[in-house]
Phi, psi and omega in degrees: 000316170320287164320307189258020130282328158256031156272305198298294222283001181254334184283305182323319189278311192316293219279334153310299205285298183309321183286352200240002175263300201275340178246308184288343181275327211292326195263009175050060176237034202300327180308332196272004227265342183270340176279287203318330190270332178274340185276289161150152187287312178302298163317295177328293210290315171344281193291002188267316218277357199290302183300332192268322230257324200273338171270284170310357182100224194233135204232146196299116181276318183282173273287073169105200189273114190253347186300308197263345193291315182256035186261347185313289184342283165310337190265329172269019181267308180295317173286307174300342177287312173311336198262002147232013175249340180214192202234359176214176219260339181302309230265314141315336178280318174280351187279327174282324174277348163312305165317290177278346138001270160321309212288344190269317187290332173276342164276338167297284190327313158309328173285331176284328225264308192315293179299338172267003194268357194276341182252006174270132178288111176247161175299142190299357194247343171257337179325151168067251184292304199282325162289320158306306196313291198296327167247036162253292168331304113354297186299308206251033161279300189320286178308308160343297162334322192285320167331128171077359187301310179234144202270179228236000000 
């Protein structure tokens, strides 16, 4: 999932950023800028999942495509963050592999936390869903902290 984030979210973000750099400001269309960055997010993720289905083998039908579905998020939380932190089409393509980056290093990391809270004793009522939720949340206090470390 990770692999397939930083594939998506730096092409996502490039084509986001130009297209709302060359077309939507000049035509004063900036209202339009979250359907455009979701249109598209969706052609990308289409051809990505086209390109894994025709290579990769056999790739998961039920409930939809989950590997790119939740790389969606990330990657237009990342366009739309691009499309107001920074000023040349570089400077979004590093700003996205930064992004997915974090976003792969947080899912590992979420993935470890996940596998020891499953061998922990918890009470039968916190097991499973309300722990992960409470330590993804945790998590992302944590990570919060990082905010502002370093200036711009």
């Amino acid at each position: 999932m990770a692999l397939t984030a930083l594939l998506i979210v730096p092409a996502t973000t490039a084509l986001s950023w130009t297209l709302a750099a060359y077309v939507l400001q000049p035509l004063a269309l900036g209202a339009l800028r979250t359907v455009a960055f979701a249109a598209v997010l969706l052609i990308a993720v289409s051809l990505a999942e086209a390109a894994l289905r025709r290579r990769a083998g056999p790739v998961p039908q039920q409930p939809g495509f989950a590997l790119l579905s939740t790389a969606n998020g990330a990657a237009l939380g990342t366009a739309l963050a691009a499309q107001s932190a920074v000023r040349s089409l570089l400077d979004a393509v590093f700003f996205s592999l930064g992004a997915a980056i974090a976003f792969g290093v947080l899912l590992l990391a979420l993935a470890a936390m996940l596998e020891r809270l499953r061998a922990a004793d918890a009470p039968r009522i916190f097991r499973d869903a309300p722990l992960a939720l409470f330590t993804a949340g945790l998590m992302a206090l944590g990570f919060m902290g990082f905010s502002g470390l370093v200036r711009e």
